[in-house]
Short mmCIF file of C-alpha atoms and ligand atoms in Angstrom, two decimals:
data_model
loop_
_atom_site.label_atom_id
_atom_site.label_comp_id
_atom_site.label_asym_id
_atom_site.label_seq_id
_atom_site.Cartn_x
_atom_site.Cartn_y
_atom_site.Cartn_z
CA MET A 1 0.00 0.00 0.00
CA ASN A 2 1.44 3.39 -0.84
CA SER A 3 1.63 6.00 1.87
CA SER A 4 -1.18 8.22 0.64
CA LEU A 5 -3.54 5.29 0.50
CA ARG A 6 -2.48 4.07 3.90
CA GLN A 7 -3.11 7.54 5.20
CA ARG A 8 -6.54 7.92 3.66
CA LYS A 9 -7.56 4.48 4.88
CA LYS A 10 -6.95 5.66 8.38
CA VAL A 11 -8.73 9.01 8.06
CA ALA A 12 -11.37 7.80 8.64
CA GLY A 13 -37.28 -4.98 -15.72
CA VAL A 14 -37.83 -4.95 -19.20
CA ALA A 15 -36.62 -7.42 -21.81
CA LEU A 16 -32.85 -7.50 -21.78
CA PRO A 17 -30.70 -7.99 -24.79
CA THR A 18 -28.54 -11.07 -24.58
CA ALA A 19 -24.88 -10.72 -25.40
CA VAL A 20 -21.87 -12.85 -26.11
CA LEU A 21 -18.14 -12.40 -25.79
CA LEU A 22 -16.33 -12.57 -29.09
CA LEU A 23 -12.62 -12.79 -29.69
CA VAL A 24 -11.94 -10.26 -32.44
CA ALA A 25 -8.46 -9.33 -33.62
CA GLY A 26 -6.95 -10.06 -30.27
CA ALA A 27 -9.55 -8.23 -28.21
CA VAL A 28 -12.64 -9.56 -26.49
CA THR A 29 -15.70 -7.50 -27.29
CA VAL A 30 -19.19 -7.60 -25.90
CA GLN A 31 -22.00 -7.78 -28.44
CA SER A 32 -25.75 -7.77 -28.20
CA THR A 33 -27.52 -10.58 -29.99
CA GLY A 34 -31.16 -10.89 -29.09
CA PRO A 35 -33.92 -11.28 -26.52
CA ALA A 36 -33.72 -12.29 -22.87
CA ALA A 37 -32.72 -15.71 -21.53
CA ALA A 38 -32.65 -17.35 -18.06
CA ALA A 39 -30.58 -15.86 -15.23
CA GLU A 40 -26.86 -16.53 -15.56
CA THR A 41 -24.95 -18.27 -12.80
CA THR A 42 -21.53 -16.61 -13.10
CA LEU A 43 -20.56 -12.98 -12.87
CA ARG A 44 -18.92 -13.02 -16.29
CA ALA A 45 -21.93 -14.51 -18.06
CA ALA A 46 -24.38 -12.16 -16.37
CA ALA A 47 -22.17 -9.15 -17.14
CA ALA A 48 -21.67 -10.19 -20.76
CA LYS A 49 -25.39 -10.47 -21.18
CA ALA A 50 -25.79 -6.93 -19.85
CA GLY A 51 -23.04 -5.71 -22.18
CA LEU A 52 -20.13 -5.03 -19.83
CA PHE A 53 -17.11 -6.87 -18.50
CA PHE A 54 -16.74 -8.04 -14.93
CA GLY A 55 -13.11 -8.47 -14.02
CA VAL A 56 -10.63 -9.06 -11.24
CA ALA A 57 -7.16 -7.91 -10.24
CA ALA A 58 -4.91 -10.91 -10.76
CA SER A 59 -1.45 -12.19 -9.90
CA PRO A 60 0.42 -15.08 -11.54
CA ASN A 61 0.44 -17.10 -8.31
CA ARG A 62 -3.34 -16.82 -7.93
CA LEU A 63 -4.58 -18.03 -11.30
CA HIS A 64 -6.99 -20.50 -9.77
CA PRO A 65 -9.85 -21.87 -11.92
CA ILE A 66 -12.25 -19.32 -10.43
CA VAL A 67 -10.47 -16.53 -12.33
CA GLY A 68 -11.60 -17.78 -15.73
CA GLN A 69 -14.91 -19.13 -14.47
CA GLU A 70 -16.26 -16.00 -12.81
CA PHE A 71 -14.48 -13.14 -14.58
CA ASN A 72 -14.07 -12.07 -18.20
CA GLN A 73 -11.44 -9.39 -17.65
CA LEU A 74 -8.24 -9.20 -15.63
CA THR A 75 -5.99 -6.43 -14.47
CA PRO A 76 -2.46 -7.34 -13.39
CA GLU A 77 -2.52 -6.26 -9.73
CA ASN A 78 1.22 -5.51 -9.69
CA ASP A 79 2.96 -7.22 -12.64
CA MET A 80 2.75 -4.38 -15.18
CA LYS A 81 3.78 -1.58 -12.85
CA PRO A 82 6.96 0.30 -13.74
CA ASP A 83 8.76 -1.02 -10.65
CA ARG A 84 8.33 -4.53 -12.10
CA ILE A 85 8.97 -4.02 -15.77
CA ALA A 86 10.73 -0.70 -16.50
CA THR A 87 14.45 -0.05 -16.85
CA SER A 88 15.84 3.40 -16.11
CA SER A 89 16.09 4.17 -19.83
CA GLY A 90 12.47 3.22 -20.48
CA GLY A 91 13.18 -0.31 -21.67
CA LEU A 92 11.40 -3.45 -20.45
CA GLN A 93 12.60 -6.15 -18.07
CA ASN A 94 11.07 -8.97 -16.03
CA THR A 95 7.92 -9.18 -18.10
CA GLY A 96 7.37 -12.87 -17.24
CA GLY A 97 4.57 -12.29 -14.72
CA ALA A 98 2.78 -9.90 -17.06
CA ASP A 99 3.15 -12.34 -19.96
CA THR A 100 1.67 -15.12 -17.84
CA LEU A 101 -1.35 -12.97 -17.05
CA VAL A 102 -1.89 -11.85 -20.64
CA ASN A 103 -1.65 -15.46 -21.83
CA HIS A 104 -4.04 -16.63 -19.13
CA ALA A 105 -6.51 -13.93 -20.16
CA ARG A 106 -6.28 -15.00 -23.78
CA SER A 107 -6.84 -18.65 -23.10
CA ASN A 108 -9.81 -17.84 -20.89
CA ASN A 109 -11.35 -15.34 -23.33
CA MET A 110 -10.83 -12.41 -20.98
CA LEU A 111 -10.03 -8.76 -21.67
CA VAL A 112 -6.91 -7.20 -20.13
CA ARG A 113 -6.66 -3.76 -18.54
CA GLY A 114 -2.98 -2.85 -18.49
CA HIS A 115 -2.00 -1.17 -15.23
CA THR A 116 -0.15 1.23 -15.29
CA LEU A 117 2.29 3.37 -17.34
CA VAL A 118 2.77 6.73 -15.60
CA TRP A 119 2.42 6.78 -11.81
CA HIS A 120 4.19 8.63 -9.02
CA SER A 121 4.15 5.46 -6.90
CA GLN A 122 5.86 2.13 -7.61
CA ALA A 123 7.88 3.90 -10.31
CA GLY A 124 10.99 1.79 -9.67
CA ALA A 125 13.83 2.62 -12.05
CA LEU A 126 11.72 5.30 -13.73
CA GLN A 127 11.53 7.44 -10.59
CA GLY A 128 12.64 10.95 -11.58
CA ALA A 129 12.75 10.15 -15.32
CA SER A 130 12.21 12.83 -17.98
CA GLN A 131 9.15 12.95 -20.20
CA ALA A 132 11.32 11.63 -23.04
CA THR A 133 12.17 8.53 -21.00
CA LEU A 134 8.54 8.10 -19.95
CA ASN A 135 7.62 8.29 -23.63
CA THR A 136 10.14 5.57 -24.46
CA PHE A 137 8.66 3.35 -21.77
CA ILE A 138 5.10 4.07 -22.94
CA GLY A 139 6.05 2.99 -26.46
CA ASN A 140 7.83 -0.16 -25.34
CA ALA A 141 5.09 -1.29 -22.98
CA ILE A 142 2.19 -0.64 -25.35
CA ASN A 143 3.96 -2.34 -28.25
CA ARG A 144 4.97 -5.41 -26.28
CA TRP A 145 1.39 -6.64 -25.83
CA GLY A 146 -0.33 -4.62 -28.57
CA SER A 147 -4.05 -5.18 -28.97
CA ARG A 148 -3.96 -8.04 -26.48
CA ILE A 149 -4.37 -5.23 -23.98
CA ALA A 150 -7.85 -3.82 -24.51
CA TYR A 151 -7.35 -0.89 -22.12
CA TRP A 152 -4.21 0.68 -20.66
CA ASP A 153 -4.17 2.93 -17.60
CA VAL A 154 -1.82 5.51 -19.11
CA VAL A 155 -1.85 7.87 -16.15
CA ASN A 156 -2.70 6.74 -12.63
CA GLU A 157 -3.55 8.82 -9.56
CA ALA A 158 -2.41 12.21 -10.92
CA LEU A 159 -4.54 14.22 -8.49
CA GLU A 160 -3.86 15.15 -4.89
CA ASP A 161 -5.60 13.66 -1.86
CA ASN A 162 -8.00 15.47 0.47
CA ASN A 163 -10.33 16.88 -2.18
CA THR A 164 -8.13 19.83 -3.13
CA GLY A 165 -8.79 19.43 -6.85
CA ARG A 166 -5.08 20.02 -7.51
CA ARG A 167 -2.54 17.93 -9.38
CA ARG A 168 0.01 16.08 -7.27
CA ASN A 169 3.24 17.98 -7.03
CA GLN A 170 5.71 15.11 -6.71
CA TRP A 171 7.41 13.53 -9.72
CA PRO A 172 6.33 13.13 -12.50
CA HIS A 173 3.93 16.03 -11.92
CA SER A 174 6.81 18.18 -10.69
CA MET A 175 7.62 18.48 -14.41
CA ASN A 176 4.37 20.41 -14.95
CA ARG A 177 4.74 24.12 -15.73
CA ASP A 178 1.96 26.69 -15.86
CA ALA A 179 3.63 29.05 -18.36
CA ASN A 180 1.07 31.85 -18.31
CA GLY A 181 0.22 31.49 -14.63
CA ASP A 182 -3.51 31.08 -15.22
CA GLY A 183 -3.79 28.23 -12.72
CA ASP A 184 -4.04 25.30 -15.12
CA PHE A 185 -1.71 23.23 -17.29
CA PHE A 186 -3.99 23.23 -20.31
CA ASP A 187 -2.45 25.99 -22.44
CA ALA A 188 -0.24 25.41 -25.45
CA GLY A 189 2.79 26.89 -23.67
CA ASP A 190 2.27 24.81 -20.52
CA THR A 191 4.04 21.55 -19.70
CA ASP A 192 1.67 18.79 -18.69
CA VAL A 193 2.77 15.23 -17.98
CA ILE A 194 -0.78 13.99 -18.40
CA ARG A 195 -1.22 15.56 -21.84
CA ASP A 196 2.21 14.55 -23.07
CA SER A 197 1.90 10.97 -21.87
CA PHE A 198 -1.47 10.57 -23.54
CA ILE A 199 -0.25 12.15 -26.77
CA ARG A 200 2.61 9.65 -26.85
CA ALA A 201 0.35 6.72 -26.03
CA LYS A 202 -2.15 7.70 -28.72
CA GLN A 203 0.66 8.05 -31.25
CA VAL A 204 1.88 4.52 -30.48
CA VAL A 205 -1.62 3.05 -30.72
CA GLN A 206 -2.27 4.77 -34.03
CA ALA A 207 1.12 3.93 -35.53
CA GLY A 208 0.63 0.26 -34.65
CA GLY A 209 -3.01 0.13 -35.78
CA LEU A 210 -3.89 -1.16 -32.30
CA THR A 211 -7.38 -1.43 -30.82
CA THR A 212 -6.08 -0.60 -27.34
CA LYS A 213 -8.02 2.14 -25.55
CA LEU A 214 -6.29 4.63 -23.29
CA CYS A 215 -7.57 5.36 -19.79
CA ILE A 216 -6.92 7.75 -16.94
CA ASN A 217 -7.47 6.17 -13.52
CA ASP A 218 -7.92 7.65 -10.05
CA TYR A 219 -9.59 7.23 -6.65
CA ASP A 220 -11.96 9.48 -4.68
CA VAL A 221 -13.43 10.66 -7.97
CA GLU A 222 -16.54 8.49 -7.87
CA GLY A 223 -19.24 10.88 -6.66
CA LEU A 224 -20.23 14.39 -7.65
CA THR A 225 -19.98 15.12 -3.94
CA VAL A 226 -18.12 13.78 -0.92
CA ARG A 227 -19.26 13.42 2.67
CA GLY A 228 -21.59 16.21 3.77
CA GLY A 229 -22.46 17.12 0.21
CA THR A 230 -19.26 19.06 -0.42
CA PRO A 231 -18.54 19.18 -4.16
CA ASN A 232 -16.02 16.56 -5.20
CA ARG A 233 -13.23 18.82 -6.44
CA LYS A 234 -11.01 15.90 -7.34
CA ALA A 235 -13.76 14.51 -9.59
CA ASN A 236 -14.28 17.96 -11.11
CA ALA A 237 -10.55 18.29 -11.81
CA LEU A 238 -10.52 14.87 -13.49
CA TYR A 239 -13.55 15.90 -15.51
CA ASP A 240 -11.73 19.02 -16.75
CA ILE A 241 -8.72 16.93 -17.75
CA VAL A 242 -10.83 14.42 -19.67
CA ARG A 243 -12.84 17.16 -21.36
CA THR A 244 -9.70 19.05 -22.35
CA TYR A 245 -7.77 16.02 -23.62
CA ARG A 246 -10.75 14.06 -24.89
CA GLN A 247 -9.08 13.48 -28.27
CA TYR A 248 -6.41 11.33 -26.59
CA ILE A 249 -8.40 9.79 -23.72
CA ASP A 250 -10.80 6.91 -24.43
CA CYS A 251 -11.74 5.77 -20.96
CA VAL A 252 -11.83 6.74 -17.31
CA GLY A 253 -11.27 4.41 -14.37
CA PHE A 254 -13.02 5.26 -11.13
CA GLN A 255 -11.03 3.04 -8.78
CA ALA A 256 -13.99 2.73 -6.39
CA HIS A 257 -12.14 1.71 -3.23
CA PHE A 258 -15.08 2.63 -1.02
CA ASN A 259 -14.32 3.09 2.67
CA ASP A 260 -14.94 5.46 5.58
CA ASN A 261 -12.62 8.19 4.42
CA PRO A 262 -14.85 11.29 3.94
CA ASN A 263 -13.81 11.43 0.30
CA SER A 264 -14.18 7.69 -0.32
CA ILE A 265 -17.74 7.03 0.74
CA ILE A 266 -20.49 5.89 -1.61
CA THR A 267 -22.73 8.83 -2.46
CA ASN A 268 -26.15 8.97 -4.06
CA ASP A 269 -24.76 10.87 -7.00
CA LEU A 270 -22.38 8.13 -8.17
CA GLN A 271 -24.54 7.39 -11.19
CA ALA A 272 -24.83 11.07 -12.12
CA ASN A 273 -21.06 11.40 -12.03
CA ILE A 274 -20.55 8.29 -14.17
CA GLN A 275 -23.10 9.77 -16.55
CA ARG A 276 -21.39 13.14 -16.85
CA PHE A 277 -18.10 11.48 -17.83
CA ALA A 278 -19.95 9.15 -20.20
CA ASP A 279 -21.53 12.20 -21.77
CA LEU A 280 -18.04 13.33 -22.78
CA GLY A 281 -17.99 10.21 -24.96
CA VAL A 282 -15.50 8.17 -22.92
CA GLU A 283 -16.08 4.71 -21.46
CA VAL A 284 -16.19 4.58 -17.68
CA HIS A 285 -14.94 1.62 -15.64
CA LEU A 286 -15.19 0.94 -11.93
CA SER A 287 -11.63 -0.22 -12.15
CA GLU A 288 -10.58 -1.40 -8.65
CA LEU A 289 -13.80 -1.99 -6.77
CA ASP A 290 -13.88 -3.05 -3.14
CA ILE A 291 -16.29 -1.96 -0.41
CA ASP A 292 -15.43 -1.91 3.28
CA ASP A 293 -17.91 -4.27 4.95
CA ASP A 294 -18.57 -1.95 7.87
CA LEU A 295 -18.77 1.26 5.89
CA SER A 296 -20.69 3.36 8.38
CA ASN A 297 -20.70 6.86 6.99
CA ASN A 298 -21.88 6.33 3.47
CA ASP A 299 -24.86 8.15 2.08
CA ILE A 300 -26.72 5.23 0.60
CA GLY A 301 -26.87 2.35 3.03
CA ALA A 302 -24.84 0.22 5.35
CA GLY A 303 -24.91 -3.44 4.34
CA GLN A 304 -22.03 -4.54 2.14
CA ALA A 305 -24.18 -6.59 -0.20
CA GLU A 306 -26.63 -3.73 -0.61
CA ASN A 307 -23.79 -1.32 -1.25
CA TYR A 308 -22.39 -3.60 -3.94
CA ARG A 309 -25.83 -3.80 -5.47
CA LYS A 310 -26.16 -0.02 -5.61
CA VAL A 311 -22.72 0.52 -7.05
CA VAL A 312 -23.23 -2.14 -9.74
CA ARG A 313 -26.64 -0.66 -10.51
CA ALA A 314 -25.16 2.83 -10.96
CA CYS A 315 -22.81 1.41 -13.60
CA LEU A 316 -25.49 -0.67 -15.30
CA ASN A 317 -27.71 2.38 -15.62
CA VAL A 318 -25.14 4.20 -17.75
CA ALA A 319 -24.62 2.60 -21.15
CA LYS A 320 -21.02 3.77 -21.43
CA CYS A 321 -20.08 2.27 -18.06
CA THR A 322 -18.55 -0.71 -19.81
CA GLY A 323 -16.82 -2.63 -17.08
CA ILE A 324 -16.36 -3.36 -13.40
CA THR A 325 -13.21 -4.88 -11.92
CA VAL A 326 -13.02 -6.06 -8.31
CA TRP A 327 -9.62 -5.57 -6.70
CA GLY A 328 -8.96 -9.20 -5.84
CA ILE A 329 -10.85 -12.44 -5.40
CA SER A 330 -11.13 -12.94 -1.66
CA ASP A 331 -10.96 -10.85 1.49
CA SER A 332 -7.99 -12.68 2.96
CA GLU A 333 -5.91 -12.09 -0.19
CA SER A 334 -6.90 -8.44 -0.60
CA TRP A 335 -4.62 -5.42 -0.14
CA ARG A 336 -7.12 -4.38 2.53
CA SER A 337 -7.95 -7.71 4.12
CA SER A 338 -9.07 -6.12 7.39
CA GLU A 339 -11.96 -4.40 5.60
CA ARG A 340 -13.23 -7.66 4.07
CA GLY A 341 -14.22 -5.72 0.98
CA LEU A 342 -14.50 -8.40 -1.71
CA LEU A 343 -17.00 -10.97 -3.01
CA PHE A 344 -15.44 -14.18 -1.69
CA SER A 345 -14.07 -15.46 1.59
CA GLY A 346 -11.55 -18.29 1.87
CA GLY A 347 -8.28 -18.39 0.01
CA ASN A 348 -5.70 -20.22 -2.01
CA GLY A 349 -8.16 -21.51 -4.58
CA ASN A 350 -10.79 -22.55 -2.07
CA TYR A 351 -13.30 -19.71 -2.14
CA GLN A 352 -16.79 -19.22 -0.72
CA LYS A 353 -19.31 -16.80 -2.19
CA LYS A 354 -20.38 -14.01 0.17
CA ALA A 355 -23.76 -12.26 0.27
CA ALA A 356 -22.10 -9.50 -1.74
CA TYR A 357 -21.39 -11.99 -4.54
CA HIS A 358 -25.04 -13.00 -4.76
CA ALA A 359 -26.18 -9.37 -4.73
CA VAL A 360 -23.83 -8.50 -7.59
CA LEU A 361 -24.86 -11.53 -9.63
CA ASP A 362 -28.52 -10.75 -9.10
CA GLU A 363 -28.08 -7.12 -10.08
CA LEU A 364 -26.08 -8.00 -13.19
CA ASN A 365 -28.79 -10.44 -14.18
CA LYS A 366 -31.32 -7.59 -14.15
CA GLY A 367 -29.35 -5.94 -16.93
CA ARG A 368 -29.18 -2.31 -17.98
CA SER A 369 -32.00 0.11 -17.17
CA ALA A 370 -35.03 0.23 -19.37
CA THR A 371 -34.60 2.33 -22.48
CA PRO A 372 -37.82 4.25 -23.03
CA PRO A 373 -39.88 2.75 -25.84
CA THR A 374 -39.66 4.60 -29.14
CA THR A 375 -43.39 4.17 -29.67
CA PRO A 376 -45.93 4.76 -26.90
CA PRO A 377 -47.08 1.52 -25.21
CA VAL A 378 -50.29 0.04 -26.63
CA THR A 379 -53.14 0.18 -24.12
CA SER A 380 -56.74 -0.94 -24.54
CA ASP A 381 -58.11 2.38 -23.26
CA PRO A 382 -56.80 5.52 -24.90
CA PRO A 383 -55.22 7.86 -22.34
CA THR A 384 -57.56 10.62 -21.21
CA THR A 385 -54.84 13.26 -21.72
CA PRO A 386 -52.96 12.53 -24.92
CA PRO A 387 -49.19 12.97 -24.61
CA THR A 388 -48.07 16.31 -25.96
CA ALA A 389 -45.78 17.02 -28.87
CA GLY A 390 -42.67 19.06 -28.06
CA CYS A 391 -40.88 18.11 -24.88
CA SER A 392 -41.24 18.03 -21.13
CA ALA A 393 -38.63 18.25 -18.36
CA THR A 394 -38.40 17.10 -14.77
CA VAL A 395 -35.77 17.88 -12.15
CA SER A 396 -34.38 15.67 -9.41
CA LEU A 397 -32.24 17.22 -6.73
CA ASN A 398 -29.49 16.10 -4.45
CA SER A 399 -29.15 18.92 -1.92
CA TRP A 400 -27.02 19.69 1.08
CA THR A 401 -26.59 22.76 3.25
CA GLY A 402 -25.40 25.46 0.90
CA GLY A 403 -25.42 23.51 -2.35
CA PHE A 404 -27.05 21.03 -4.68
CA VAL A 405 -26.73 18.96 -7.82
CA ALA A 406 -29.72 18.91 -10.16
CA THR A 407 -30.34 16.22 -12.77
CA VAL A 408 -32.80 17.31 -15.44
CA ARG A 409 -34.53 14.76 -17.63
CA VAL A 410 -35.77 16.03 -21.00
CA THR A 411 -38.36 13.80 -22.66
CA ALA A 412 -39.64 14.21 -26.20
CA GLY A 413 -43.42 14.27 -26.63
CA THR A 414 -45.35 12.41 -29.33
CA SER A 415 -43.02 13.47 -32.17
CA PRO A 416 -39.27 13.28 -32.64
CA ILE A 417 -37.38 16.49 -31.81
CA ASN A 418 -34.07 17.84 -33.10
CA GLY A 419 -33.18 20.14 -30.23
CA TRP A 420 -34.42 21.39 -26.89
CA ASN A 421 -34.18 24.28 -24.49
CA VAL A 422 -34.99 24.15 -20.79
CA GLN A 423 -35.67 27.34 -18.85
CA LEU A 424 -35.55 27.41 -15.06
CA THR A 425 -35.97 30.20 -12.60
CA LEU A 426 -33.66 29.87 -9.60
CA PRO A 427 -34.56 31.28 -6.20
CA SER A 428 -32.60 34.38 -5.25
CA GLY A 429 -29.28 33.57 -3.62
CA THR A 430 -28.84 30.48 -5.80
CA THR A 431 -26.05 30.33 -8.38
CA VAL A 432 -25.14 27.69 -10.96
CA THR A 433 -21.45 26.84 -10.73
CA ASN A 434 -21.12 24.26 -13.49
CA ALA A 435 -23.20 22.20 -15.88
CA TRP A 436 -22.69 19.14 -18.03
CA SER A 437 -24.31 17.69 -21.13
CA ALA A 438 -25.95 21.05 -21.93
CA ASN A 439 -25.03 24.57 -23.02
CA ARG A 440 -25.88 27.08 -20.32
CA THR A 441 -26.85 30.74 -20.43
CA GLY A 442 -26.91 32.60 -17.12
CA THR A 443 -25.96 31.57 -13.61
CA THR A 444 -28.67 33.24 -11.49
CA GLY A 445 -32.35 34.08 -11.86
CA THR A 446 -33.71 32.72 -15.11
CA VAL A 447 -31.19 30.34 -16.66
CA GLN A 448 -31.42 28.46 -19.93
CA PHE A 449 -29.97 25.10 -20.88
CA SER A 450 -29.94 23.83 -24.44
CA ASN A 451 -28.84 20.57 -25.99
CA VAL A 452 -25.26 19.91 -27.03
CA SER A 453 -24.42 18.27 -30.38
CA TYR A 454 -25.03 14.69 -29.31
CA ASN A 455 -28.21 14.87 -27.21
CA GLY A 456 -30.57 17.14 -29.15
CA SER A 457 -32.22 14.50 -31.34
CA LEU A 458 -34.74 12.40 -29.46
CA ASN A 459 -37.34 10.03 -30.81
CA ALA A 460 -40.91 10.33 -29.58
CA GLY A 461 -40.99 9.40 -25.88
CA GLN A 462 -37.21 9.13 -25.62
CA TYR A 463 -35.31 11.04 -22.94
CA THR A 464 -31.87 12.39 -22.21
CA GLU A 465 -30.44 13.93 -19.05
CA PHE A 466 -28.20 16.85 -18.24
CA GLY A 467 -27.00 18.19 -14.92
CA PHE A 468 -25.83 21.23 -13.11
CA GLN A 469 -24.31 22.02 -9.76
CA GLY A 470 -24.93 25.14 -7.72
CA THR A 471 -24.64 26.97 -4.45
CA GLY A 472 -27.64 27.98 -2.37
CA ALA A 473 -30.94 26.14 -2.27
CA ALA A 474 -32.72 24.95 -5.40
CA THR A 475 -36.25 24.57 -4.15
CA GLY A 476 -39.39 24.89 -6.25
CA LEU A 477 -37.75 24.54 -9.65
CA THR A 478 -40.26 24.33 -12.49
CA PRO A 479 -38.51 23.57 -15.75
CA VAL A 480 -40.11 24.69 -19.00
CA CYS A 481 -39.04 22.70 -22.05
CA THR A 482 -39.26 23.95 -25.62
CA ALA A 483 -38.46 21.67 -28.54
CA SER A 484 -37.11 22.58 -31.94
O1 9MR B 1 -3.17 -4.14 -4.65
C1 9MR B 1 -1.89 -3.59 -4.86
C2 9MR B 1 -0.97 -4.04 -3.76
O2 9MR B 1 -0.72 -5.43 -3.86
C3 9MR B 1 0.34 -3.28 -3.82
O3 9MR B 1 1.13 -3.62 -2.72
C4 9MR B 1 0.04 -1.79 -3.83
C5 9MR B 1 1.29 -0.98 -3.91
O4 9MR B 1 1.02 0.36 -4.06
O5 9MR B 1 -0.78 -1.48 -4.96
C6 9MR B 1 -2.02 -2.09 -4.88
O6 9MR B 1 -2.79 -1.69 -5.98
C7 9MR B 1 -3.10 -0.30 -6.05
C8 9MR B 1 -3.30 0.06 -7.51
O7 9MR B 1 -2.14 -0.28 -8.23
C9 9MR B 1 -3.60 1.52 -7.67
N1 9MR B 1 -4.74 1.91 -6.88
C10 9MR B 1 -4.69 1.54 -5.48
C11 9MR B 1 -4.43 0.04 -5.34
C12 9MR B 1 -4.45 -0.32 -3.89
O8 9MR B 1 -3.39 0.31 -3.22
#
């Protein structure tokens, strides 16, 4: 366990499409094929049917049969980290463990998430290296396994602890320079390790014609808020990075190590946060999931199995949440064994399913959320009030003292629409601080939100959602929707 993690640990039903896993050009893909079938009996089969992967962190000495039986994705828990495989000049060494895991994944029809290329911790011989050396390593590592790695964590844990919303300042982030002093590293004249590492990784993928997708991965970024409803500044900072470098970033890993740290609890707005990243067009993974079994200060419940259910549901409800990886098989073999955060007890190949396992399997078997029908349901009695053309909007709020997050659902009426505008009048003293999946005009009083390029066209009865965050109290909001 690295020191920052040690420290933060202490602080504190409609018809489902069926799907199959296919092995295509070295990568396993999930594909929909038809109508519903009986409940599946393994996590991987249930997940595949719902159209996502369900994976596990793996080590070469723990490749027990359960790995291939229950999971269809693996992440090397330690064997692809720079301290295992990097030389000081960015070359590769000791790749045996990683090779074993990649081969095991292939023979068990599993995806691989490579973990990880650029990280301040476990940097080994790369500690203190220049961007040029990091780039050499990025090229060597990506090319060694090519498209056999479906997803690579290119940059891991770049943001500071304690909800500051800042970048870390130790190497490699100490190389960052804010040339014009405007408080970010996003300008052309700035130096940014995140940008430069992703540019290099994308170059390598494109030059090799690889299918590998490139992810940024972090913890304490799962909710829109943290304990007490405080905005999650670390999540907002990650969001800004992904939005700014979207052309190089394909996927985002929310580590999802849920525990009693105020910034690591499970909040009600997990799904809304997954959705706002998904709305940028990236895939979202819950990349290192474990849940403390006596999590006492979370917002959404106390029982471990129920918490697993809610977290899995939040992912299932967002189409671009394409995978969940648990950080180990059993409690006793976990990096946090004292928190008993995983799905199995037992060890050394002899594992017993916990209540959390059954909850996850059950939830996966329910599949993704219902997509609204494109034609109104047929009823024997015509409705007394016919649905209207145009659009309608409803607001749901997650409020705390001094702030709130609003999720607005826009639903098309009886005809398809090509665009929408939602007007809201905020109470005095209330200010919008940021919005996602919509263009915004105004921050106080009467504010307008209109569709962005990808969510303006809705079929009759179909809906989309956007969100905004604000200070003050957002009571009595009555949205007025106009379609175009
Ligand atoms: O589970 C990993 C553990 O075996 C290592 O000792 C530890 C060293 O830092 O890393 C653990 O995995 C971490 C992952 O690479 C990044 N996110 C946090 C994970 C738990 O610390």
